[in-house]
Tab-separated table of C-alpha atoms in Angstrom:
chain	number	residue	atom	x	y	z
C	1	ASN	CA	105.840	101.888	98.560
C	2	ALA	CA	103.714	99.107	99.951
C	3	GLY	CA	100.081	99.854	100.564
C	4	VAL	CA	98.048	99.117	103.654
C	5	MET	CA	98.508	95.492	104.604
C	6	GLN	CA	96.000	93.352	106.419
C	7	ASN	CA	96.206	89.797	107.617
C	8	PRO	CA	94.848	87.327	107.576
C	9	ARG	CA	92.866	87.877	104.407
C	10	HIS	CA	90.358	85.224	105.437
C	11	LEU	CA	89.595	84.020	108.937
C	12	VAL	CA	87.200	81.305	110.028
C	13	ARG	CA	86.184	81.058	113.657
C	14	ARG	CA	83.616	79.076	115.583
C	15	ARG	CA	81.171	80.833	117.853
C	16	GLY	CA	82.806	81.764	121.131
C	17	GLN	CA	86.355	81.916	119.801
C	18	GLU	CA	88.497	85.013	119.515
C	19	ALA	CA	89.395	86.773	116.281
C	20	ARG	CA	92.494	88.941	115.893
C	21	LEU	CA	92.790	91.091	112.797
C	22	ARG	CA	96.019	92.895	112.003
C	23	CYS	CA	96.665	96.043	110.011
C	24	SER	CA	99.982	97.572	108.984
C	25	PRO	CA	99.497	101.122	107.698
C	26	MET	CA	101.304	102.589	104.750
C	27	LYS	CA	104.844	103.701	105.404
C	28	GLY	CA	104.853	107.095	107.072
C	29	HIS	CA	101.208	106.868	108.130
C	30	SER	CA	100.483	107.130	111.835
C	31	HIS	CA	96.680	107.151	111.758
C	32	VAL	CA	94.600	104.011	111.408
C	33	TYR	CA	90.863	103.567	110.929
C	34	TRP	CA	88.845	100.364	111.100
C	35	TYR	CA	85.601	99.889	109.159
C	36	ARG	CA	83.229	96.957	108.952
C	37	GLN	CA	81.305	95.939	105.848
C	38	LEU	CA	78.382	93.595	106.287
C	39	PRO	CA	77.239	91.646	103.214
C	40	GLU	CA	75.512	93.875	100.652
C	41	GLU	CA	76.036	96.968	102.820
C	42	GLY	CA	78.292	99.986	102.932
C	43	LEU	CA	81.247	100.464	105.206
C	44	LYS	CA	80.588	101.461	108.797
C	45	PHE	CA	83.186	103.274	110.881
C	46	MET	CA	84.361	101.461	113.981
C	47	VAL	CA	87.421	103.120	115.480
C	48	TYR	CA	90.166	105.634	114.788
C	49	LEU	CA	93.588	105.254	116.380
C	50	GLN	CA	96.928	106.946	116.480
C	51	LYS	CA	100.047	105.327	117.829
C	52	GLU	CA	99.259	104.267	121.425
C	53	ASN	CA	96.007	106.293	121.457
C	54	ILE	CA	92.374	105.667	120.665
C	55	ILE	CA	91.040	108.888	119.177
C	56	ASP	CA	87.448	107.938	118.342
C	57	GLU	CA	85.819	104.624	119.200
C	58	SER	CA	82.231	105.766	118.828
C	59	GLY	CA	81.518	103.123	116.174
C	60	MET	CA	82.771	100.183	118.206
C	61	PRO	CA	80.275	97.811	119.801
C	62	LYS	CA	80.422	98.269	123.564
C	63	GLU	CA	81.225	94.662	124.304
C	64	ARG	CA	83.624	92.064	122.911
C	65	PHE	CA	85.407	94.458	120.541
C	66	SER	CA	88.679	96.231	121.231
C	67	ALA	CA	91.412	97.867	119.188
C	68	GLU	CA	94.964	98.965	119.733
C	69	PHE	CA	97.788	100.524	117.785
C	70	PRO	CA	100.990	100.031	119.755
C	71	LYS	CA	104.151	102.046	119.394
C	72	GLU	CA	105.729	99.164	117.532
C	73	GLY	CA	103.899	96.746	115.297
C	74	PRO	CA	100.557	96.621	113.543
C	75	SER	CA	97.183	97.792	114.706
C	76	ILE	CA	95.049	94.964	116.102
C	77	LEU	CA	91.272	94.656	116.062
C	78	ARG	CA	90.236	92.014	118.564
C	79	ILE	CA	86.835	90.382	118.729
C	80	GLN	CA	86.196	88.170	121.721
C	81	GLN	CA	83.582	85.413	121.871
C	82	VAL	CA	82.597	85.855	118.240
C	83	VAL	CA	78.996	85.382	117.149
C	84	ARG	CA	77.585	84.717	113.693
C	85	GLY	CA	76.591	88.371	113.350
C	86	ASP	CA	80.284	89.309	113.445
C	87	SER	CA	80.748	87.703	110.020
C	88	ALA	CA	81.782	90.564	107.766
C	89	ALA	CA	84.675	92.129	105.922
C	90	TYR	CA	86.839	94.286	108.160
C	91	PHE	CA	88.815	97.003	106.455
C	92	CYS	CA	91.655	99.049	107.769
C	93	ALA	CA	92.582	102.440	106.333
C	94	SER	CA	95.490	104.716	107.074
C	95	SER	CA	96.345	108.368	106.630
C	96	PRO	CA	99.506	110.321	107.296
C	97	ALA	CA	98.191	112.996	109.672
C	98	LEU	CA	95.236	114.280	111.610
C	99	TYR	CA	92.502	115.614	109.350
C	100	GLN	CA	94.368	114.300	106.337
C	101	GLU	CA	91.557	113.773	103.919
C	102	THR	CA	92.631	110.755	101.961
C	103	GLN	CA	92.291	107.419	103.641
C	104	TYR	CA	93.980	104.503	101.928
C	105	PHE	CA	92.285	101.161	102.417
C	106	GLY	CA	93.760	97.737	102.800
C	107	PRO	CA	92.396	94.603	101.095
C	108	GLY	CA	90.344	93.637	104.135
C	109	THR	CA	89.943	90.573	106.325
C	110	ARG	CA	86.902	88.417	105.623
C	111	LEU	CA	85.730	86.922	108.894
C	112	LEU	CA	83.382	83.974	108.820
C	113	VAL	CA	81.893	82.754	112.079
C	114	LEU	CA	80.528	79.236	111.961
E	1	GLN	CA	71.992	113.577	110.325
E	2	GLN	CA	75.091	111.471	109.982
E	3	GLN	CA	73.710	109.494	107.069
E	4	VAL	CA	74.615	109.630	103.440
E	5	LYS	CA	71.950	108.281	101.103
E	6	GLN	CA	73.077	106.759	97.812
E	7	SER	CA	71.109	105.748	94.723
E	8	PRO	CA	70.556	103.699	92.694
E	9	GLN	CA	71.438	100.461	94.437
E	10	SER	CA	72.375	98.924	91.103
E	11	LEU	CA	72.958	100.286	87.631
E	12	ILE	CA	73.407	98.667	84.248
E	13	VAL	CA	74.923	100.729	81.441
E	14	GLN	CA	76.025	99.911	77.925
E	15	LYS	CA	79.642	100.365	76.946
E	16	GLY	CA	80.251	103.959	75.944
E	17	GLY	CA	77.306	105.252	77.933
E	18	ILE	CA	77.231	107.599	80.920
E	19	SER	CA	76.893	106.180	84.423
E	20	ILE	CA	75.379	108.493	87.025
E	21	ILE	CA	75.293	107.763	90.742
E	22	ASN	CA	73.707	110.149	93.229
E	23	CYS	CA	74.219	110.872	96.896
E	24	ALA	CA	72.424	113.112	99.371
E	25	TYR	CA	73.351	114.224	102.859
E	26	GLU	CA	71.755	116.151	105.703
E	27	ASN	CA	74.606	117.373	107.846
E	28	THR	CA	75.987	120.690	106.588
E	29	ALA	CA	79.107	120.118	108.694
E	30	PHE	CA	80.367	117.639	106.102
E	31	ASP	CA	83.230	119.278	104.247
E	32	TYR	CA	84.870	116.573	102.166
E	33	PHE	CA	83.163	114.180	99.779
E	34	PRO	CA	85.157	111.303	98.255
E	35	TRP	CA	84.050	108.541	95.939
E	36	TYR	CA	85.516	105.074	96.288
E	37	GLN	CA	85.589	102.195	93.805
E	38	GLN	CA	85.585	98.630	95.075
E	39	PHE	CA	86.142	95.465	93.077
E	40	PRO	CA	85.018	92.089	94.473
E	41	GLY	CA	87.381	90.819	97.133
E	42	LYS	CA	89.335	94.078	97.247
E	43	GLY	CA	89.433	97.121	99.466
E	44	PRO	CA	87.894	100.443	98.429
E	45	ALA	CA	90.144	102.650	96.326
E	46	LEU	CA	89.805	106.427	96.195
E	47	LEU	CA	88.529	107.532	92.814
E	48	ILE	CA	87.913	111.255	93.095
E	49	ALA	CA	86.957	113.727	95.823
E	50	ILE	CA	85.507	117.213	96.147
E	51	ARG	CA	85.102	119.969	98.700
E	52	PRO	CA	81.863	121.984	98.928
E	53	ASP	CA	83.469	125.209	97.759
E	54	VAL	CA	83.506	123.964	94.158
E	55	SER	CA	80.578	122.767	92.075
E	56	GLU	CA	82.396	120.347	89.814
E	57	LYS	CA	85.612	118.376	89.633
E	58	LYS	CA	86.773	116.321	86.695
E	59	GLU	CA	89.503	113.716	86.494
E	60	GLY	CA	89.658	111.868	83.212
E	61	ARG	CA	86.338	110.147	82.592
E	62	PHE	CA	85.154	110.754	86.158
E	63	THR	CA	83.332	113.919	87.238
E	64	ILE	CA	81.812	114.919	90.551
E	65	SER	CA	78.973	117.433	90.454
E	66	PHE	CA	78.211	119.106	93.776
E	67	ASN	CA	75.058	121.045	94.681
E	68	LYS	CA	75.595	122.608	98.080
E	69	SER	CA	72.125	124.153	98.402
E	70	ALA	CA	70.434	120.832	97.629
E	71	LYS	CA	72.966	118.888	99.723
E	72	GLN	CA	73.517	116.492	96.876
E	73	PHE	CA	76.482	115.286	94.893
E	74	SER	CA	76.866	112.861	92.048
E	75	LEU	CA	79.454	110.835	90.190
E	76	HIS	CA	79.393	110.791	86.422
E	77	ILE	CA	81.402	108.195	84.511
E	78	MET	CA	81.715	109.167	80.881
E	79	ASP	CA	82.331	106.586	78.140
E	80	SER	CA	81.712	103.760	80.612
E	81	GLN	CA	83.805	100.636	80.052
E	82	PRO	CA	83.339	97.011	81.160
E	83	GLY	CA	86.401	97.490	83.375
E	84	ASP	CA	84.427	100.104	85.315
E	85	SER	CA	82.096	97.371	86.562
E	86	ALA	CA	82.468	97.586	90.327
E	87	THR	CA	80.718	98.857	93.435
E	88	TYR	CA	80.930	102.597	93.979
E	89	PHE	CA	80.597	104.280	97.355
E	90	CYS	CA	80.134	107.929	98.103
E	91	ALA	CA	81.302	109.176	101.468
E	92	ALA	CA	81.445	112.317	103.563
E	93	ARG	CA	83.655	113.579	106.338
E	94	LEU	CA	82.817	116.039	109.089
E	95	THR	CA	84.824	119.225	109.415
E	96	SER	CA	85.657	118.379	112.991
E	97	GLY	CA	86.478	114.734	112.609
E	98	SER	CA	88.276	112.166	110.557
E	99	ARG	CA	85.889	109.270	110.132
E	100	LEU	CA	84.203	108.721	106.776
E	101	THR	CA	80.459	108.138	106.579
E	102	PHE	CA	79.688	105.957	103.574
E	103	GLY	CA	76.642	105.584	101.371
E	104	GLU	CA	75.137	102.164	100.848
E	105	GLY	CA	76.932	101.574	97.555
E	106	THR	CA	75.955	101.214	93.909
E	107	GLN	CA	76.785	98.094	91.961
E	108	LEU	CA	77.621	99.193	88.428
E	109	THR	CA	77.614	96.762	85.515
E	110	VAL	CA	78.832	97.960	82.131
E	111	ASN	CA	77.808	95.613	79.356
E	112	PRO	CA	80.152	95.210	76.391
């Protein structure tokens, strides 16, 4: 049973470019969460999605960031016009159902903005 | 009120010793408290979790102690091993939601 998969594992972008981060949840999981980890800090919640629905996006920056989880395919976290402050590790977690306690994390995508 | 405060920031323990990491919270609506272990370059992995209706939970060498009145909980690692060297995060989840609120993390080093 494969775990949560994220790609790419490392992503380098120049300021102003777009970053697309992909997350495939564990088999049978329909709930996806995105967290961001800045260097030497804890994980901060960004967004919680179900298939084709955004449930909670209260942790998402108001501009440049968007997320989706289509009916088919992985969840995508999209960052437009990246800035150096976006450099961080972005983790995706999945769970099988609403209010399911255990969230299983992927290996993360390390984004570096030059 | 959404914060979870974690201490110490870093901890060095000798092999065989006990590692203790503490967390405190304000929001009494938190109802689930997991601990995650993270190795460099990896994602967090669930270690052990507790609900506030119990005061202690033990799994192998790992124990969570929970003090509901003080709004504090701690992770104890007995017989610490060099392989336990990692960053540990406490977290909390609201009754009404699904997001996890994480502490700042504790970098544990177990010397051989």
